[in-house]
Amino acid sequence: MTDSAPPVSDLDLFDDEVLVDPYPSYAALRALGGVVRLPANDVYALTRYDVIRDALGDWEIFSSAGAIGFNPAVNEALSGTSLASDPPVHTRLRATLTANLSPRALRGLKKSIDAKADALVGELVAKGSFDAIDALARAFPLEVVADLIGFTGHVRANMLRWGQAAMQVIGPMNQRTAECFPIAGELYDWCSNVTADDLAPGSVGRGIFEAEARGDIPPGTAGHIIHQYLGAGVDTTIASIGNIVALFAAHPDQLALVRENPSLVPAAFNEVLRYWAPVHAWGRRTTRNVEIDGVLVPEGAKVAILFGAGNRDPRHYENPDEFLVERNPIDHLSFGYGPHGCAGQGLARLEAHAVVEALSRRVARLVVGTEVRVPSNITRSIEELPVLEVVPA
Amino acid sequence: MKIVVNRPRCEGHGLCEEAAPQLMHLDDDGELVLDREEIGEADIPLANAAVRVCPVAALRVE
């Protein structure tokens, strides 16, 4: 075992400018090493594809317990969830979470999700100009998730701000995190008190309570599961659907490829996720001294996994800064990988494939104005994207 | 060589079937079925491709 220390950078991962466009910083960190120590954030950042994928697959050395967030309060709040635990506890919690969320459980939904996407895209194409984030990227997943879980009334109205806040507070204790804690708290309180009667009959949410009543899942866990659906599944899906529209608008030749060959729909979504990772950084903690890429990371070190940096690693992807749907990067890192791989990725694929399909069927070209981005601790998404003109198919 | 599924971990994402349809498929209930568990030298690259794309690391070749 080597004892050489990792390279050091004075970069602050959560600086406003870095958050808005992290890719130059990712490239600089990757050039320094597969693991780089960042004193500004008190973390060891993982930057290269192989290093990240190996760490994600190795829960014994890279623990999630009390470690996924970048401030102690959020790690405390998330303790006892599948997100923030290791096997064997994690295995049981994850099974409970995915019982209603795995592709297996969601197979029956494809038709209705496709129909919703097609109707919404059809309406927007007819309108001709709209904000792609508000009218599509937010509207569509909010409708799908609200109907799925059975949300009604004021909860539906709060889903967007609750979902945004739940991701924001995973960052370090900066102003954004401090401002969002009370909002994330509203979500937590609501989920702690929600009952079956608050959710629409026949919904997946109601089904989770029925599973709890039958004893299929431990008492008191139904609310936690709903919390994870909302906290983890809304903001990231919105980001990726906004990214689909923006990247197709910027790369009409790539949209044309999908139009000519609809079997490229899944490949196009994989490339959108690779090109712009919805999640900036995610935490782990080392359980022992570990050698990574020839340098030593000490036991108990806080680790920041930079999915977007790994996704643009030229050691793994040829011309990584090009957006090319035909490369079909099925092994991209944006859903994570391994035991903690995104639990909602089946639903995310259903939604995103429906949007890509509808766009590629109905749209020849999108003329857009300037995209607006605001700094955000964890989710990297577009805030506003005016579509000025739709050239219909 | 043998393909091994970690059943509790498999969630039926189906990416393995896309990578290696000759070796495995999801049945009508979305459960993974290995069509060939024992594999010869020739199928090892295909099996490794399936292992590689499993998003939850539920497959291995041993």
Short mmCIF file of C-alpha atoms in Angstrom, two decimals, chain A residues 67-383:
data_model
loop_
_atom_site.label_atom_id
_atom_site.label_comp_id
_atom_site.label_asym_id
_atom_site.label_seq_id
_atom_site.Cartn_x
_atom_site.Cartn_y
_atom_site.Cartn_z
CA ALA A 67 -22.75 9.98 4.99
CA ILE A 68 -24.76 10.86 1.89
CA GLY A 69 -25.34 14.53 2.73
CA PHE A 70 -22.81 17.31 3.21
CA ASN A 71 -24.06 18.66 6.56
CA PRO A 72 -24.65 16.85 9.87
CA ALA A 73 -28.30 17.92 10.20
CA VAL A 74 -29.37 16.29 6.94
CA ASN A 75 -27.43 13.12 7.69
CA GLU A 76 -29.22 12.97 11.05
CA ALA A 77 -32.60 13.53 9.36
CA LEU A 78 -31.97 10.78 6.80
CA SER A 79 -30.79 8.15 9.27
CA GLY A 80 -32.91 5.02 9.10
CA THR A 81 -33.70 5.43 5.39
CA SER A 82 -32.45 3.03 2.71
CA LEU A 83 -30.58 5.94 1.15
CA ALA A 84 -28.40 6.38 4.23
CA SER A 85 -27.88 2.80 5.39
CA ASP A 86 -25.68 -0.15 4.47
CA PRO A 87 -26.53 -3.84 4.03
CA PRO A 88 -27.98 -5.83 5.71
CA VAL A 89 -30.36 -3.13 7.03
CA HIS A 90 -30.33 -1.45 3.62
CA THR A 91 -31.41 -4.64 1.83
CA ARG A 92 -34.67 -4.83 3.80
CA LEU A 93 -35.44 -1.10 3.52
CA ARG A 94 -34.71 -1.09 -0.19
CA ALA A 95 -37.02 -4.06 -0.80
CA THR A 96 -39.81 -2.20 0.96
CA LEU A 97 -39.16 0.93 -1.07
CA THR A 98 -38.99 -0.82 -4.43
CA ALA A 99 -41.91 -3.22 -3.94
CA ASN A 100 -44.14 -0.60 -5.58
CA LEU A 101 -41.51 1.22 -7.62
CA SER A 102 -39.49 -1.44 -9.47
CA PRO A 103 -40.02 -1.89 -13.21
CA ARG A 104 -41.82 -5.09 -12.25
CA ALA A 105 -44.36 -3.14 -10.21
CA LEU A 106 -44.72 -0.36 -12.78
CA ARG A 107 -45.23 -2.47 -15.92
CA GLY A 108 -48.92 -1.64 -16.07
CA LEU A 109 -48.30 2.11 -16.17
CA LYS A 110 -46.50 2.48 -19.49
CA LYS A 111 -49.64 3.02 -21.56
CA SER A 112 -51.08 5.77 -19.38
CA ILE A 113 -47.72 7.55 -19.02
CA ASP A 114 -47.17 7.45 -22.80
CA ALA A 115 -50.67 8.83 -23.36
CA LYS A 116 -50.13 11.66 -20.85
CA ALA A 117 -46.83 12.66 -22.47
CA ASP A 118 -48.27 12.56 -25.95
CA ALA A 119 -51.28 14.68 -24.99
CA LEU A 120 -49.14 17.28 -23.23
CA VAL A 121 -46.54 17.50 -26.00
CA GLY A 122 -49.31 17.67 -28.60
CA GLU A 123 -50.92 20.57 -26.75
CA LEU A 124 -47.59 22.45 -26.48
CA VAL A 125 -46.70 21.92 -30.15
CA ALA A 126 -50.10 23.36 -31.11
CA LYS A 127 -49.45 26.34 -28.86
CA GLY A 128 -46.11 26.99 -30.53
CA SER A 129 -44.39 28.93 -27.75
CA PHE A 130 -44.12 28.04 -24.06
CA ASP A 131 -41.63 27.67 -21.22
CA ALA A 132 -40.24 24.15 -21.53
CA ILE A 133 -39.42 23.89 -17.84
CA ASP A 134 -42.74 25.00 -16.36
CA ALA A 135 -45.04 23.63 -19.04
CA LEU A 136 -43.31 20.29 -19.66
CA ALA A 137 -40.32 19.41 -17.44
CA ARG A 138 -42.22 20.28 -14.24
CA ALA A 139 -45.82 19.69 -15.31
CA PHE A 140 -45.34 16.15 -16.59
CA PRO A 141 -43.51 14.39 -13.72
CA LEU A 142 -45.59 16.26 -11.15
CA GLU A 143 -48.73 14.90 -12.78
CA VAL A 144 -47.33 11.37 -13.11
CA VAL A 145 -46.01 11.20 -9.54
CA ALA A 146 -49.09 12.86 -8.03
CA ASP A 147 -51.40 10.39 -9.77
CA LEU A 148 -49.13 7.46 -8.93
CA ILE A 149 -48.92 8.16 -5.21
CA GLY A 150 -52.45 9.52 -5.06
CA PHE A 151 -51.71 13.07 -3.93
CA THR A 152 -54.60 15.47 -3.88
CA GLY A 153 -55.31 19.06 -2.86
CA HIS A 154 -52.60 21.17 -1.19
CA VAL A 155 -49.99 18.42 -1.41
CA ARG A 156 -50.10 18.52 -5.19
CA ALA A 157 -49.51 22.25 -5.03
CA ASN A 158 -46.50 21.79 -2.71
CA MET A 159 -44.76 18.95 -4.52
CA LEU A 160 -42.41 21.16 -6.53
CA ARG A 161 -41.08 23.28 -3.65
CA TRP A 162 -40.93 20.30 -1.28
CA GLY A 163 -39.06 18.22 -3.84
CA GLN A 164 -36.58 21.03 -4.58
CA ALA A 165 -35.95 21.69 -0.88
CA ALA A 166 -35.41 18.00 -0.09
CA MET A 167 -32.48 17.93 -2.54
CA GLN A 168 -31.11 21.38 -1.69
CA VAL A 169 -30.61 20.51 2.02
CA ILE A 170 -28.26 17.64 1.11
CA GLY A 171 -25.62 20.29 0.35
CA PRO A 172 -23.29 21.90 2.89
CA MET A 173 -24.79 24.26 5.47
CA ASN A 174 -24.79 27.32 3.19
CA GLN A 175 -27.54 29.89 2.75
CA ARG A 176 -29.44 27.73 0.25
CA THR A 177 -29.49 24.81 2.68
CA ALA A 178 -30.49 27.01 5.63
CA GLU A 179 -33.38 28.54 3.67
CA CYS A 180 -34.62 25.16 2.50
CA PHE A 181 -34.55 23.28 5.81
CA PRO A 182 -37.94 24.67 6.95
CA ILE A 183 -39.49 23.71 3.60
CA ALA A 184 -37.98 20.22 3.71
CA GLY A 185 -39.38 20.09 7.25
CA GLU A 186 -42.91 20.75 5.95
CA LEU A 187 -42.54 17.73 3.68
CA TYR A 188 -41.20 15.61 6.53
CA ASP A 189 -44.03 16.65 8.86
CA TRP A 190 -46.66 15.95 6.25
CA CYS A 191 -45.18 12.51 5.53
CA SER A 192 -45.02 11.73 9.25
CA ASN A 193 -48.75 12.39 9.61
CA VAL A 194 -50.15 11.21 6.28
CA THR A 195 -52.75 8.44 6.43
CA ALA A 196 -54.27 6.15 3.80
CA ASP A 197 -57.36 8.36 3.62
CA ASP A 198 -55.25 11.32 2.44
CA LEU A 199 -54.32 9.42 -0.72
CA ALA A 200 -56.56 8.62 -3.68
CA PRO A 201 -58.18 5.16 -3.68
CA GLY A 202 -56.41 2.68 -5.96
CA SER A 203 -53.14 4.67 -5.95
CA VAL A 204 -49.71 3.22 -5.24
CA GLY A 205 -49.57 5.43 -2.12
CA ARG A 206 -52.75 3.86 -0.79
CA GLY A 207 -51.24 0.45 -1.63
CA ILE A 208 -48.23 1.17 0.59
CA PHE A 209 -50.54 1.82 3.54
CA GLU A 210 -52.45 -1.36 2.76
CA ALA A 211 -49.14 -3.26 2.76
CA GLU A 212 -48.37 -1.74 6.16
CA ALA A 213 -51.82 -2.76 7.48
CA ARG A 214 -51.28 -6.33 6.25
CA GLY A 215 -47.90 -6.46 8.00
CA ASP A 216 -45.95 -6.79 4.72
CA ILE A 217 -43.82 -3.80 5.70
CA PRO A 218 -42.87 -2.72 9.25
CA PRO A 219 -45.31 -0.46 11.15
CA GLY A 220 -44.69 3.23 10.62
CA THR A 221 -42.70 2.91 7.38
CA ALA A 222 -45.40 3.90 4.86
CA GLY A 223 -44.90 7.62 5.46
CA HIS A 224 -41.12 7.26 5.08
CA ILE A 225 -41.54 5.57 1.72
CA ILE A 226 -43.82 8.35 0.48
CA HIS A 227 -41.18 10.82 1.73
CA GLN A 228 -38.52 9.16 -0.40
CA TYR A 229 -40.75 9.06 -3.47
CA LEU A 230 -41.27 12.80 -3.20
CA GLY A 231 -37.86 13.82 -1.89
CA ALA A 232 -35.75 11.87 -4.34
CA GLY A 233 -37.99 11.42 -7.36
CA VAL A 234 -39.38 14.80 -8.30
CA ASP A 235 -36.54 17.32 -8.64
CA THR A 236 -34.17 14.97 -10.48
CA THR A 237 -36.79 13.82 -12.99
CA ILE A 238 -37.73 17.44 -13.68
CA ALA A 239 -34.05 18.19 -14.32
CA SER A 240 -33.63 15.37 -16.79
CA ILE A 241 -36.80 16.15 -18.75
CA GLY A 242 -35.76 19.81 -19.02
CA ASN A 243 -32.37 18.61 -20.22
CA ILE A 244 -34.00 16.46 -22.93
CA VAL A 245 -35.73 19.53 -24.39
CA ALA A 246 -32.66 21.77 -24.13
CA LEU A 247 -30.29 19.23 -25.68
CA PHE A 248 -32.65 18.37 -28.55
CA ALA A 249 -33.10 22.09 -29.22
CA ALA A 250 -29.33 22.62 -29.26
CA HIS A 251 -28.65 19.50 -31.35
CA PRO A 252 -31.34 19.23 -34.06
CA ASP A 253 -29.20 16.66 -35.91
CA GLN A 254 -29.46 14.36 -32.88
CA LEU A 255 -33.24 14.82 -32.70
CA ALA A 256 -33.35 13.94 -36.41
CA LEU A 257 -31.53 10.66 -35.72
CA VAL A 258 -34.16 9.67 -33.16
CA ARG A 259 -36.93 10.74 -35.54
CA GLU A 260 -35.50 8.48 -38.26
CA ASN A 261 -34.91 5.58 -35.89
CA PRO A 262 -37.30 5.45 -32.91
CA SER A 263 -35.40 2.50 -31.45
CA LEU A 264 -32.85 5.14 -30.36
CA VAL A 265 -35.24 6.51 -27.71
CA PRO A 266 -33.61 4.72 -24.73
CA ALA A 267 -30.13 5.52 -26.12
CA ALA A 268 -31.06 9.19 -26.39
CA PHE A 269 -32.16 9.30 -22.76
CA ASN A 270 -28.97 7.54 -21.65
CA GLU A 271 -26.95 10.18 -23.51
CA VAL A 272 -28.96 13.05 -21.98
CA LEU A 273 -28.25 11.61 -18.52
CA ARG A 274 -24.58 11.10 -19.30
CA TYR A 275 -24.11 14.53 -20.84
CA TRP A 276 -25.79 16.50 -18.03
CA ALA A 277 -25.97 14.58 -14.78
CA PRO A 278 -28.99 15.72 -12.72
CA VAL A 279 -27.12 15.14 -9.45
CA HIS A 280 -23.92 17.13 -8.82
CA ALA A 281 -22.44 15.47 -5.74
CA TRP A 282 -23.36 12.66 -3.36
CA GLY A 283 -21.62 11.55 -0.18
CA ARG A 284 -20.02 8.42 1.25
CA ARG A 285 -17.64 7.79 4.16
CA THR A 286 -14.68 5.41 4.09
CA THR A 287 -14.75 2.62 6.66
CA ARG A 288 -11.00 1.99 6.45
CA ASN A 289 -7.85 3.27 4.79
CA VAL A 290 -8.19 2.68 1.07
CA GLU A 291 -5.86 3.08 -1.88
CA ILE A 292 -7.51 4.71 -4.88
CA ASP A 293 -5.60 5.21 -8.11
CA GLY A 294 -2.31 4.90 -6.22
CA VAL A 295 -3.05 7.37 -3.43
CA LEU A 296 -4.24 6.86 0.12
CA VAL A 297 -7.63 7.96 1.40
CA PRO A 298 -7.79 7.58 5.18
CA GLU A 299 -10.44 5.75 7.20
CA GLY A 300 -13.37 7.99 8.12
CA ALA A 301 -12.83 10.36 5.18
CA LYS A 302 -15.84 12.15 3.73
CA VAL A 303 -16.13 11.37 0.03
CA ALA A 304 -17.94 13.38 -2.66
CA ILE A 305 -18.94 11.38 -5.73
CA LEU A 306 -19.04 13.61 -8.81
CA PHE A 307 -21.26 11.66 -11.23
CA GLY A 308 -20.99 14.32 -13.93
CA ALA A 309 -17.19 14.26 -13.81
CA GLY A 310 -17.13 10.49 -14.31
CA ASN A 311 -19.64 10.75 -17.17
CA ARG A 312 -17.26 13.02 -19.10
CA ASP A 313 -14.11 11.00 -18.42
CA PRO A 314 -12.23 10.58 -21.74
CA ARG A 315 -10.64 7.43 -20.28
CA HIS A 316 -14.08 5.83 -20.57
CA TYR A 317 -16.04 7.71 -23.27
CA GLU A 318 -14.59 8.79 -26.60
CA ASN A 319 -15.17 12.52 -27.28
CA PRO A 320 -17.02 12.82 -23.97
CA ASP A 321 -17.98 16.46 -24.49
CA GLU A 322 -19.96 15.65 -27.65
CA PHE A 323 -23.71 14.94 -27.36
CA LEU A 324 -24.23 11.84 -29.53
CA VAL A 325 -27.37 9.77 -29.05
CA GLU A 326 -26.01 6.81 -31.00
CA ARG A 327 -23.27 6.14 -28.46
CA ASN A 328 -25.95 4.74 -26.11
CA PRO A 329 -23.92 5.06 -22.90
CA ILE A 330 -25.97 2.50 -21.00
CA ASP A 331 -23.34 2.39 -18.22
CA HIS A 332 -23.49 6.14 -17.41
CA LEU A 333 -23.22 7.04 -13.74
CA SER A 334 -26.19 9.38 -13.36
CA PHE A 335 -28.38 6.77 -11.64
CA GLY A 336 -25.45 5.73 -9.46
CA TYR A 337 -24.68 2.02 -9.54
CA GLY A 338 -24.92 -1.05 -7.33
CA PRO A 339 -26.91 -1.57 -4.13
CA HIS A 340 -27.81 2.14 -3.90
CA GLY A 341 -28.47 2.58 -7.63
CA CYS A 342 -31.44 4.93 -8.13
CA ALA A 343 -34.53 3.11 -6.85
CA GLY A 344 -36.80 5.15 -9.11
CA GLN A 345 -34.88 4.66 -12.35
CA GLY A 346 -37.61 2.43 -13.78
CA LEU A 347 -40.17 5.20 -13.36
CA ALA A 348 -37.70 7.82 -14.60
CA ARG A 349 -37.18 5.77 -17.79
CA LEU A 350 -40.92 5.35 -18.32
CA GLU A 351 -41.44 9.11 -18.04
CA ALA A 352 -38.41 10.22 -20.05
CA HIS A 353 -38.87 7.68 -22.83
CA ALA A 354 -42.49 8.83 -23.16
CA VAL A 355 -41.31 12.45 -23.52
CA VAL A 356 -38.53 11.62 -26.01
CA GLU A 357 -40.95 9.53 -28.05
CA ALA A 358 -43.62 12.23 -28.11
CA LEU A 359 -41.12 14.98 -29.00
CA SER A 360 -39.46 12.96 -31.74
CA ARG A 361 -42.83 12.04 -33.23
CA ARG A 362 -44.30 15.54 -33.18
CA VAL A 363 -41.37 17.95 -33.45
CA ALA A 364 -38.92 18.50 -36.29
CA ARG A 365 -37.05 21.38 -34.64
CA LEU A 366 -37.30 23.63 -31.57
CA VAL A 367 -36.22 27.26 -31.60
CA VAL A 368 -35.37 28.30 -28.06
CA GLY A 369 -34.26 31.47 -26.28
CA THR A 370 -31.57 31.69 -23.61
CA GLU A 371 -31.74 29.08 -20.87
CA VAL A 372 -31.68 30.42 -17.30
CA ARG A 373 -29.83 28.52 -14.59
CA VAL A 374 -29.67 29.28 -10.89
CA PRO A 375 -27.12 27.74 -8.51
CA SER A 376 -28.45 24.77 -6.59
CA ASN A 377 -26.52 22.54 -4.17
CA ILE A 378 -27.30 19.07 -5.50
CA THR A 379 -29.74 19.05 -8.42
CA ARG A 380 -28.38 20.68 -11.55
CA SER A 381 -31.32 21.75 -13.67
CA ILE A 382 -32.52 24.51 -15.97
CA GLU A 383 -34.75 27.10 -14.33
#
